[in-house]
mmCIF file of C-alpha atoms and ligand atoms in Angstrom:
data_model
loop_
_atom_site.group_PDB
_atom_site.id
_atom_site.type_symbol
_atom_site.label_atom_id
_atom_site.label_comp_id
_atom_site.label_asym_id
_atom_site.label_seq_id
_atom_site.Cartn_x
_atom_site.Cartn_y
_atom_site.Cartn_z
ATOM 1 C CA MET A 115 201.728 -172.517 -76.911
ATOM 2 C CA SER A 116 202.873 -173.588 -73.483
ATOM 3 C CA LEU A 117 201.264 -174.637 -70.242
ATOM 4 C CA SER A 118 202.684 -174.250 -66.763
ATOM 5 C CA ALA A 119 202.318 -177.967 -66.055
ATOM 6 C CA ALA A 120 202.653 -180.953 -68.348
ATOM 7 C CA GLN A 121 199.227 -182.447 -68.899
ATOM 8 C CA ASN A 122 198.331 -185.498 -70.899
ATOM 9 C CA PRO A 123 194.668 -186.379 -70.689
ATOM 10 C CA SER A 124 195.150 -189.880 -72.044
ATOM 11 C CA SER A 125 197.599 -190.939 -69.318
ATOM 12 C CA PRO A 126 198.171 -191.986 -66.653
ATOM 13 C CA ALA A 127 195.140 -194.087 -65.802
ATOM 14 C CA GLY A 128 195.078 -192.854 -62.205
ATOM 15 C CA ALA A 129 192.025 -190.946 -60.922
ATOM 16 C CA SER A 130 191.983 -187.226 -61.501
ATOM 17 C CA SER A 131 189.486 -184.703 -60.190
ATOM 18 C CA ASP A 132 190.332 -182.191 -62.927
ATOM 19 C CA SER A 133 187.351 -182.244 -65.280
ATOM 20 C CA SER A 134 189.454 -180.845 -68.142
ATOM 21 C CA LYS A 135 191.406 -184.095 -68.112
ATOM 22 C CA ALA A 136 188.392 -186.385 -67.860
ATOM 23 C CA ASP A 137 187.475 -186.849 -71.521
ATOM 24 C CA SER A 138 190.249 -188.844 -73.185
ATOM 25 C CA SER A 139 187.845 -189.683 -76.041
ATOM 26 C CA LYS A 140 188.589 -186.183 -77.386
ATOM 27 C CA ALA A 141 192.323 -186.779 -77.659
ATOM 28 C CA LEU A 142 193.800 -185.917 -81.041
ATOM 29 C CA TYR A 143 195.835 -189.150 -80.928
ATOM 30 C CA GLY A 144 193.994 -192.085 -79.321
ATOM 31 C CA GLY A 145 190.581 -190.389 -79.251
ATOM 32 C CA THR A 146 187.385 -192.054 -80.459
ATOM 33 C CA SER A 147 185.998 -189.428 -82.825
ATOM 34 C CA THR A 148 185.887 -190.552 -86.453
ATOM 35 C CA ARG A 149 184.945 -187.271 -88.120
ATOM 36 C CA ARG A 150 187.566 -185.221 -89.971
ATOM 37 C CA ILE A 151 189.877 -183.283 -87.621
ATOM 38 C CA THR A 152 189.799 -179.482 -87.943
ATOM 39 C CA VAL A 153 192.167 -176.674 -87.018
ATOM 40 C CA HIS A 154 189.876 -176.026 -84.023
ATOM 41 C CA ASP A 155 190.539 -179.561 -82.744
ATOM 42 C CA ILE A 156 194.279 -178.882 -83.080
ATOM 43 C CA ALA A 157 194.022 -175.672 -81.054
ATOM 44 C CA ALA A 158 191.912 -177.397 -78.380
ATOM 45 C CA ALA A 159 194.313 -180.336 -78.052
ATOM 46 C CA THR A 160 197.289 -178.011 -77.680
ATOM 47 C CA ALA A 161 195.377 -175.977 -75.078
ATOM 48 C CA ARG A 162 194.807 -179.243 -73.148
ATOM 49 C CA GLY A 163 198.564 -179.832 -73.186
ATOM 50 C CA GLU A 164 198.503 -182.767 -75.612
ATOM 51 C CA LYS A 165 201.558 -183.180 -77.779
ATOM 52 C CA TRP A 166 200.587 -184.359 -81.244
ATOM 53 C CA PRO A 167 202.289 -186.168 -84.136
ATOM 54 C CA MET A 168 202.317 -185.221 -87.810
ATOM 55 C CA LEU A 169 203.738 -187.287 -90.698
ATOM 56 C CA THR A 170 204.152 -186.575 -94.367
ATOM 57 C CA ALA A 171 202.223 -188.677 -96.908
ATOM 58 C CA TYR A 172 202.326 -188.636 -100.701
ATOM 59 C CA ASP A 173 199.826 -191.311 -101.809
ATOM 60 C CA ALA A 174 196.434 -192.725 -100.848
ATOM 61 C CA MET A 175 197.670 -196.161 -99.729
ATOM 62 C CA THR A 176 200.325 -194.930 -97.296
ATOM 63 C CA ALA A 177 197.995 -192.203 -96.044
ATOM 64 C CA SER A 178 195.301 -194.809 -95.284
ATOM 65 C CA VAL A 179 197.808 -196.780 -93.179
ATOM 66 C CA PHE A 180 198.663 -193.668 -91.133
ATOM 67 C CA ASP A 181 194.976 -192.684 -90.872
ATOM 68 C CA GLU A 182 194.123 -196.132 -89.470
ATOM 69 C CA ALA A 183 197.102 -195.798 -87.086
ATOM 70 C CA GLY A 184 195.487 -192.619 -85.723
ATOM 71 C CA ILE A 185 197.930 -189.999 -87.028
ATOM 72 C CA PRO A 186 195.775 -186.860 -86.677
ATOM 73 C CA VAL A 187 197.561 -184.499 -89.091
ATOM 74 C CA MET A 188 199.240 -185.369 -92.392
ATOM 75 C CA LEU A 189 201.377 -183.099 -94.525
ATOM 76 C CA VAL A 190 201.546 -183.546 -98.271
ATOM 77 C CA GLY A 191 205.026 -182.086 -98.158
ATOM 78 C CA ASP A 192 206.933 -180.724 -101.100
ATOM 79 C CA SER A 193 209.508 -183.223 -99.773
ATOM 80 C CA MET A 194 207.668 -185.409 -102.321
ATOM 81 C CA GLY A 195 210.212 -183.828 -104.681
ATOM 82 C CA ASN A 196 213.192 -185.732 -103.277
ATOM 83 C CA CYS A 197 211.286 -188.538 -101.477
ATOM 84 C CA HIS A 198 208.832 -189.565 -104.187
ATOM 85 C CA LEU A 199 209.499 -187.908 -107.544
ATOM 86 C CA GLY A 200 213.259 -188.377 -107.831
ATOM 87 C CA TYR A 201 214.330 -184.709 -107.780
ATOM 88 C CA GLU A 202 217.396 -183.600 -105.794
ATOM 89 C CA THR A 203 215.462 -181.041 -103.720
ATOM 90 C CA THR A 204 211.949 -179.668 -103.166
ATOM 91 C CA VAL A 205 212.620 -176.748 -105.513
ATOM 92 C CA PRO A 206 211.327 -178.279 -108.841
ATOM 93 C CA VAL A 207 207.961 -179.464 -107.427
ATOM 94 C CA THR A 208 205.038 -178.004 -109.391
ATOM 95 C CA MET A 209 201.457 -177.087 -108.484
ATOM 96 C CA ASP A 210 200.186 -179.888 -110.759
ATOM 97 C CA GLU A 211 202.259 -182.463 -108.842
ATOM 98 C CA MET A 212 201.068 -181.081 -105.500
ATOM 99 C CA ALA A 213 197.429 -181.049 -106.621
ATOM 100 C CA VAL A 214 197.432 -184.680 -107.842
ATOM 101 C CA LEU A 215 199.216 -186.191 -104.823
ATOM 102 C CA SER A 216 197.266 -184.057 -102.325
ATOM 103 C CA ALA A 217 193.985 -185.309 -103.790
ATOM 104 C CA ALA A 218 195.249 -188.895 -103.444
ATOM 105 C CA VAL A 219 196.099 -188.377 -99.760
ATOM 106 C CA VAL A 220 192.656 -186.850 -99.112
ATOM 107 C CA ARG A 221 190.972 -189.836 -100.826
ATOM 108 C CA GLY A 222 193.021 -192.260 -98.707
ATOM 109 C CA THR A 223 191.985 -190.733 -95.380
ATOM 110 C CA ARG A 224 188.807 -190.238 -93.344
ATOM 111 C CA ARG A 225 189.946 -188.627 -90.089
ATOM 112 C CA ALA A 226 193.279 -186.800 -90.484
ATOM 113 C CA LEU A 227 193.537 -183.092 -91.200
ATOM 114 C CA ILE A 228 195.392 -182.879 -94.518
ATOM 115 C CA VAL A 229 197.802 -179.973 -94.979
ATOM 116 C CA ALA A 230 199.407 -179.381 -98.404
ATOM 117 C CA ASP A 231 202.639 -177.470 -99.012
ATOM 118 C CA LEU A 232 202.510 -174.585 -101.454
ATOM 119 C CA PRO A 233 205.507 -175.420 -103.695
ATOM 120 C CA PHE A 234 208.371 -173.061 -104.579
ATOM 121 C CA GLY A 235 207.225 -170.377 -107.020
ATOM 122 C CA SER A 236 203.511 -170.732 -106.215
ATOM 123 C CA TYR A 237 203.314 -167.870 -103.665
ATOM 124 C CA GLN A 238 206.552 -165.818 -103.876
ATOM 125 C CA GLU A 239 205.052 -163.378 -106.434
ATOM 126 C CA GLY A 240 202.645 -162.121 -103.809
ATOM 127 C CA PRO A 241 199.391 -162.613 -101.901
ATOM 128 C CA VAL A 242 197.163 -162.839 -105.009
ATOM 129 C CA GLN A 243 199.268 -165.639 -106.510
ATOM 130 C CA ALA A 244 199.299 -167.384 -103.131
ATOM 131 C CA LEU A 245 195.506 -167.162 -102.895
ATOM 132 C CA ARG A 246 195.005 -168.499 -106.430
ATOM 133 C CA ASN A 247 197.212 -171.543 -105.796
ATOM 134 C CA ALA A 248 195.986 -172.239 -102.257
ATOM 135 C CA THR A 249 192.394 -172.052 -103.539
ATOM 136 C CA ARG A 250 193.213 -174.712 -106.115
ATOM 137 C CA LEU A 251 194.518 -177.119 -103.437
ATOM 138 C CA ILE A 252 191.445 -176.479 -101.280
ATOM 139 C CA LYS A 253 188.875 -176.820 -104.113
ATOM 140 C CA GLU A 254 190.490 -179.354 -106.446
ATOM 141 C CA SER A 255 192.440 -181.534 -103.986
ATOM 142 C CA GLY A 256 190.154 -181.130 -100.982
ATOM 143 C CA VAL A 257 192.839 -180.425 -98.376
ATOM 144 C CA GLY A 258 191.887 -178.718 -95.108
ATOM 145 C CA ALA A 259 194.832 -176.336 -94.894
ATOM 146 C CA VAL A 260 197.964 -175.217 -96.714
ATOM 147 C CA LYS A 261 201.521 -174.562 -95.567
ATOM 148 C CA LEU A 262 204.016 -172.041 -96.899
ATOM 149 C CA GLU A 263 207.577 -171.105 -95.995
ATOM 150 C CA GLY A 264 208.783 -167.801 -94.562
ATOM 151 C CA GLY A 265 208.095 -165.581 -91.562
ATOM 152 C CA GLU A 266 208.032 -161.804 -91.949
ATOM 153 C CA ARG A 267 208.649 -162.196 -95.681
ATOM 154 C CA SER A 268 205.421 -164.212 -96.145
ATOM 155 C CA HIS A 269 203.082 -162.460 -93.705
ATOM 156 C CA GLU A 270 201.005 -160.720 -96.399
ATOM 157 C CA GLN A 271 200.398 -164.035 -98.171
ATOM 158 C CA ILE A 272 199.337 -165.667 -94.889
ATOM 159 C CA ARG A 273 196.989 -162.805 -94.033
ATOM 160 C CA LEU A 274 195.158 -162.865 -97.376
ATOM 161 C CA LEU A 275 194.692 -166.652 -97.278
ATOM 162 C CA VAL A 276 193.369 -166.525 -93.713
ATOM 163 C CA GLU A 277 190.988 -163.673 -94.638
ATOM 164 C CA ALA A 278 189.728 -165.856 -97.499
ATOM 165 C CA GLY A 279 188.969 -168.686 -95.073
ATOM 166 C CA ILE A 280 191.968 -170.910 -95.778
ATOM 167 C CA PRO A 281 193.768 -172.208 -92.674
ATOM 168 C CA VAL A 282 197.525 -171.653 -92.979
ATOM 169 C CA MET A 283 200.392 -173.491 -91.313
ATOM 170 C CA ALA A 284 203.562 -171.390 -91.403
ATOM 171 C CA HIS A 285 207.137 -172.744 -91.642
ATOM 172 C CA ILE A 286 210.202 -170.891 -90.320
ATOM 173 C CA GLY A 287 213.809 -171.656 -89.393
ATOM 174 C CA LEU A 288 215.305 -173.798 -92.156
ATOM 175 C CA THR A 289 213.103 -173.246 -95.212
ATOM 176 C CA PRO A 290 214.251 -175.865 -97.764
ATOM 177 C CA GLN A 291 212.794 -174.040 -100.786
ATOM 178 C CA SER A 292 215.576 -171.466 -100.147
ATOM 179 C CA VAL A 293 218.329 -174.123 -100.241
ATOM 180 C CA ASN A 294 220.159 -172.324 -103.045
ATOM 181 C CA ALA A 295 220.485 -169.244 -100.814
ATOM 182 C CA MET A 296 220.727 -170.730 -97.297
ATOM 183 C CA GLY A 297 221.916 -174.353 -97.610
ATOM 184 C CA TYR A 298 220.761 -176.894 -94.996
ATOM 185 C CA ARG A 299 222.188 -175.329 -91.844
ATOM 186 C CA VAL A 300 220.874 -174.944 -88.310
ATOM 187 C CA GLN A 301 219.016 -171.600 -88.113
ATOM 188 C CA GLY A 302 218.657 -169.079 -85.290
ATOM 189 C CA ARG A 303 222.172 -169.501 -83.853
ATOM 190 C CA GLY A 304 223.525 -166.267 -82.375
ATOM 191 C CA GLU A 305 221.668 -163.312 -80.910
ATOM 192 C CA GLU A 306 220.664 -161.553 -84.133
ATOM 193 C CA ALA A 307 219.449 -164.780 -85.800
ATOM 194 C CA ALA A 308 217.512 -165.748 -82.669
ATOM 195 C CA HIS A 309 215.770 -162.350 -82.622
ATOM 196 C CA GLN A 310 214.909 -162.708 -86.315
ATOM 197 C CA LEU A 311 213.353 -166.134 -85.667
ATOM 198 C CA LEU A 312 211.250 -164.691 -82.829
ATOM 199 C CA ARG A 313 210.130 -161.839 -85.114
ATOM 200 C CA ASP A 314 209.241 -164.379 -87.812
ATOM 201 C CA ALA A 315 207.245 -166.451 -85.309
ATOM 202 C CA LYS A 316 205.266 -163.418 -84.090
ATOM 203 C CA ALA A 317 204.695 -162.233 -87.667
ATOM 204 C CA VAL A 318 203.070 -165.497 -88.784
ATOM 205 C CA GLN A 319 200.935 -165.661 -85.632
ATOM 206 C CA ASP A 320 199.807 -162.038 -86.122
ATOM 207 C CA ALA A 321 198.993 -162.810 -89.773
ATOM 208 C CA GLY A 322 196.621 -165.553 -88.583
ATOM 209 C CA ALA A 323 198.537 -168.839 -89.022
ATOM 210 C CA PHE A 324 196.964 -171.682 -86.989
ATOM 211 C CA ALA A 325 200.336 -173.383 -86.348
ATOM 212 C CA VAL A 326 203.990 -172.936 -87.256
ATOM 213 C CA VAL A 327 206.680 -175.456 -88.213
ATOM 214 C CA LEU A 328 210.101 -174.761 -86.645
ATOM 215 C CA GLU A 329 212.754 -176.562 -88.681
ATOM 216 C CA LEU A 330 216.363 -177.128 -87.604
ATOM 217 C CA VAL A 331 216.642 -174.598 -84.766
ATOM 218 C CA PRO A 332 218.313 -174.991 -81.340
ATOM 219 C CA GLU A 333 216.048 -176.545 -78.706
ATOM 220 C CA GLU A 334 216.322 -173.566 -76.323
ATOM 221 C CA LEU A 335 215.142 -171.176 -79.044
ATOM 222 C CA ALA A 336 212.275 -173.490 -80.062
ATOM 223 C CA ALA A 337 211.259 -173.608 -76.390
ATOM 224 C CA GLU A 338 211.248 -169.800 -76.211
ATOM 225 C CA VAL A 339 209.139 -169.527 -79.385
ATOM 226 C CA THR A 340 206.741 -172.142 -77.979
ATOM 227 C CA ARG A 341 206.387 -170.196 -74.704
ATOM 228 C CA THR A 342 205.909 -166.900 -76.564
ATOM 229 C CA LEU A 343 203.260 -167.950 -79.102
ATOM 230 C CA HIS A 344 199.676 -169.013 -78.432
ATOM 231 C CA ILE A 345 199.474 -171.072 -81.655
ATOM 232 C CA PRO A 346 201.016 -174.579 -81.649
ATOM 233 C CA THR A 347 204.638 -175.063 -82.709
ATOM 234 C CA VAL A 348 205.498 -178.129 -84.789
ATOM 235 C CA GLY A 349 209.143 -179.131 -84.500
ATOM 236 C CA ILE A 350 211.455 -180.945 -86.908
ATOM 237 C CA GLY A 351 215.024 -180.950 -85.659
ATOM 238 C CA ALA A 352 213.898 -178.400 -83.058
ATOM 239 C CA GLY A 353 214.141 -180.446 -79.855
ATOM 240 C CA ALA A 354 211.508 -181.736 -77.462
ATOM 241 C CA ALA A 355 209.800 -178.536 -76.291
ATOM 242 C CA THR A 356 207.509 -177.908 -79.268
ATOM 243 C CA ASP A 357 203.772 -178.692 -79.086
ATOM 244 C CA ALA A 358 203.963 -181.187 -81.968
ATOM 245 C CA GLN A 359 206.550 -183.131 -83.946
ATOM 246 C CA VAL A 360 206.692 -183.808 -87.682
ATOM 247 C CA LEU A 361 208.880 -186.244 -89.611
ATOM 248 C CA VAL A 362 209.209 -187.109 -93.281
ATOM 249 C CA TYR A 363 207.608 -190.573 -93.342
ATOM 250 C CA THR A 364 210.165 -192.173 -95.680
ATOM 251 C CA ASP A 365 212.901 -191.294 -93.146
ATOM 252 C CA MET A 366 210.753 -192.551 -90.246
ATOM 253 C CA VAL A 367 210.216 -196.000 -91.843
ATOM 254 C CA GLY A 368 213.715 -196.386 -93.307
ATOM 255 C CA LEU A 369 212.705 -196.065 -96.951
ATOM 256 C CA THR A 370 214.732 -192.977 -97.922
ATOM 257 C CA GLY A 371 217.889 -193.940 -99.797
ATOM 258 C CA GLY A 372 221.190 -192.273 -98.907
ATOM 259 C CA ARG A 373 221.825 -189.728 -96.174
ATOM 260 C CA VAL A 374 219.033 -188.580 -93.880
ATOM 261 C CA PRO A 375 219.082 -185.622 -91.471
ATOM 262 C CA ARG A 376 220.435 -186.431 -87.972
ATOM 263 C CA PHE A 377 217.157 -185.302 -86.349
ATOM 264 C CA THR A 378 215.112 -188.147 -87.852
ATOM 265 C CA LYS A 379 214.497 -191.437 -86.065
ATOM 266 C CA GLN A 380 214.086 -194.665 -88.034
ATOM 267 C CA TYR A 381 211.275 -196.814 -86.579
ATOM 268 C CA ALA A 382 211.342 -199.538 -89.263
ATOM 269 C CA ASN A 383 213.527 -200.760 -92.106
ATOM 270 C CA MET A 384 211.221 -200.746 -95.106
ATOM 271 C CA ARG A 385 214.068 -200.684 -97.642
ATOM 272 C CA GLN A 386 215.165 -204.048 -96.270
ATOM 273 C CA VAL A 387 211.602 -205.450 -96.171
ATOM 274 C CA LEU A 388 210.781 -204.365 -99.755
ATOM 275 C CA GLY A 389 214.159 -205.449 -101.117
ATOM 276 C CA ASP A 390 213.901 -208.889 -99.479
ATOM 277 C CA ALA A 391 210.375 -209.407 -100.869
ATOM 278 C CA ALA A 392 211.513 -208.421 -104.380
ATOM 279 C CA LYS A 393 214.478 -210.850 -104.220
ATOM 280 C CA GLU A 394 212.303 -213.704 -102.963
ATOM 281 C CA PHE A 395 209.788 -213.131 -105.786
ATOM 282 C CA ALA A 396 212.595 -212.966 -108.357
ATOM 283 C CA GLU A 397 214.182 -216.189 -107.094
ATOM 284 C CA GLU A 398 210.856 -218.041 -107.202
ATOM 285 C CA VAL A 399 210.227 -216.893 -110.789
ATOM 286 C CA VAL A 400 213.725 -217.907 -111.886
ATOM 287 C CA GLY A 401 213.427 -221.211 -109.980
ATOM 288 C CA GLY A 402 209.939 -221.979 -111.317
ATOM 289 C CA THR A 403 208.228 -222.206 -107.903
ATOM 290 C CA PHE A 404 205.999 -219.177 -108.546
ATOM 291 C CA PRO A 405 203.224 -219.325 -109.609
ATOM 292 C CA ALA A 406 202.070 -222.409 -107.685
ATOM 293 C CA PRO A 407 198.783 -224.306 -108.379
ATOM 294 C CA GLU A 408 196.808 -221.999 -106.005
ATOM 295 C CA HIS A 409 197.769 -218.958 -108.137
ATOM 296 C CA THR A 410 196.807 -220.694 -111.395
ATOM 297 C CA PHE A 411 193.539 -220.904 -113.414
ATOM 298 C CA HIS A 412 192.398 -223.768 -115.687
HETATM 299 N N1 LIG B 92 213.992 -187.129 -96.700
HETATM 300 C C1 LIG B 92 213.837 -185.863 -96.290
HETATM 301 N N2 LIG B 92 213.801 -185.592 -94.979
HETATM 302 C C2 LIG B 92 213.638 -184.316 -94.531
HETATM 303 O O1 LIG B 92 213.597 -184.112 -93.305
HETATM 304 C C3 LIG B 92 213.484 -183.265 -95.492
HETATM 305 C C4 LIG B 92 213.491 -183.603 -96.867
HETATM 306 N N3 LIG B 92 213.683 -184.900 -97.230
HETATM 307 N N4 LIG B 92 213.331 -182.664 -97.837
HETATM 308 C C5 LIG B 92 212.884 -181.354 -97.454
HETATM 309 C C6 LIG B 92 213.529 -180.935 -96.199
HETATM 310 C C7 LIG B 92 215.018 -180.723 -96.296
HETATM 311 N N5 LIG B 92 215.431 -181.033 -94.950
HETATM 312 C C8 LIG B 92 216.751 -181.136 -94.527
HETATM 313 C C9 LIG B 92 217.759 -181.481 -95.400
HETATM 314 C C10 LIG B 92 219.058 -181.615 -94.979
HETATM 315 C C11 LIG B 92 219.390 -181.410 -93.651
HETATM 316 C C12 LIG B 92 220.784 -181.570 -93.178
HETATM 317 O O2 LIG B 92 221.651 -181.919 -93.942
HETATM 318 N N6 LIG B 92 221.025 -181.357 -91.899
HETATM 319 C C13 LIG B 92 222.315 -181.632 -91.225
HETATM 320 C C14 LIG B 92 222.584 -180.635 -90.133
HETATM 321 C C15 LIG B 92 223.247 -179.400 -90.630
HETATM 322 C C16 LIG B 92 223.883 -178.605 -89.530
HETATM 323 O O3 LIG B 92 224.460 -179.213 -88.580
HETATM 324 O O4 LIG B 92 223.860 -177.348 -89.603
HETATM 325 C C17 LIG B 92 222.224 -182.998 -90.547
HETATM 326 O O5 LIG B 92 223.251 -183.664 -90.477
HETATM 327 O O6 LIG B 92 221.138 -183.359 -90.091
HETATM 328 C C18 LIG B 92 218.359 -181.064 -92.764
HETATM 329 C C19 LIG B 92 217.060 -180.935 -93.202
HETATM 330 C C20 LIG B 92 214.316 -181.447 -94.146
HETATM 331 N N7 LIG B 92 213.358 -181.918 -95.136
HETATM 332 C C1 LIG B 93 209.767 -181.271 -93.448
HETATM 333 C C2 LIG B 93 208.329 -180.840 -93.546
HETATM 334 C C3 LIG B 93 207.955 -179.860 -92.480
HETATM 335 C C4 LIG B 93 208.034 -180.302 -94.918
HETATM 336 O O1 LIG B 93 207.861 -179.137 -95.164
HETATM 337 C C5 LIG B 93 207.994 -181.268 -96.023
HETATM 338 O O2 LIG B 93 207.992 -182.504 -95.758
HETATM 339 O O3 LIG B 93 207.940 -180.829 -97.167
HETATM 340 MG MG1 LIG B 94 207.979 -178.702 -97.239
#
């Protein structure tokens, strides 16, 4: 989705005669509405030219922090595999794990649209399997939408889910569930690969996806996809031209151990904060200064 002019209804404060810009209370980020955000709100915000943020979340407590911060869309990503469950990759994540953590994120939030990843092996057999597993996340976990990986190769799955009334976010470019086949390399480089990415983008839009994640693709190609499609593009490692941006929250707050992708930005150092708190507690226990009288019952 692209507009000819950059428009941001929530700024600047200067007077504008354009009535479409007048109502900043509607803004996806910074707006005043407290009801649950829907895929229609996402489409409307993108049509107004608002860029919007999305973060992953894997538990109720963290999700409630992001909900109170105004993050309008949260992804219960299968990145829970490496970020939360201690696996090497997203590949081992099961439907049971997705269902439990997705339900927790829904319970922790009031306003955000919650999108849950369909994990590897839960939709590759075909549209009927995809529908069975997506239905479980909608009914049992209470999410508002699901996400699955693949462009042309997944279009039948997307179409059946959309026909059944399940909003679908697509995911093309680097698709980490295929790591064993594709590695973690920039996608869409070279003419043939760029054409394939454009075909994938059109295929998921035609199948009815309400948005599409573009992961690890060159900025110029992400810009072309964004201009070509009418649905919003959500970038991760795809440059600044997409309609939205998503990051894995543990990378964003500096909690992920080890190497993180170059495209992430660290806005806090939670590893340091948590480690320092744990050391201070340990030292007070060893030194006998915790618990103090105010923590003690008689
Ligand atoms: N913590 C975390 N952050 C993520 O962004 C993330 C996950 N986990 N797990 C699921 C996928 C896997 N992702 C990945 C994993 C590795 C690279 C990576 O190694 N990228 C290289 C660039 C490779 C190239 O130049 O071709 C990098 O240095 O960023 C990128 C995305 C993104 N997702
Ligand atoms: C990186 C995002 C888009 C994702 O799919 C995940 O966190 O699982
Ligand atoms: Mg994922």
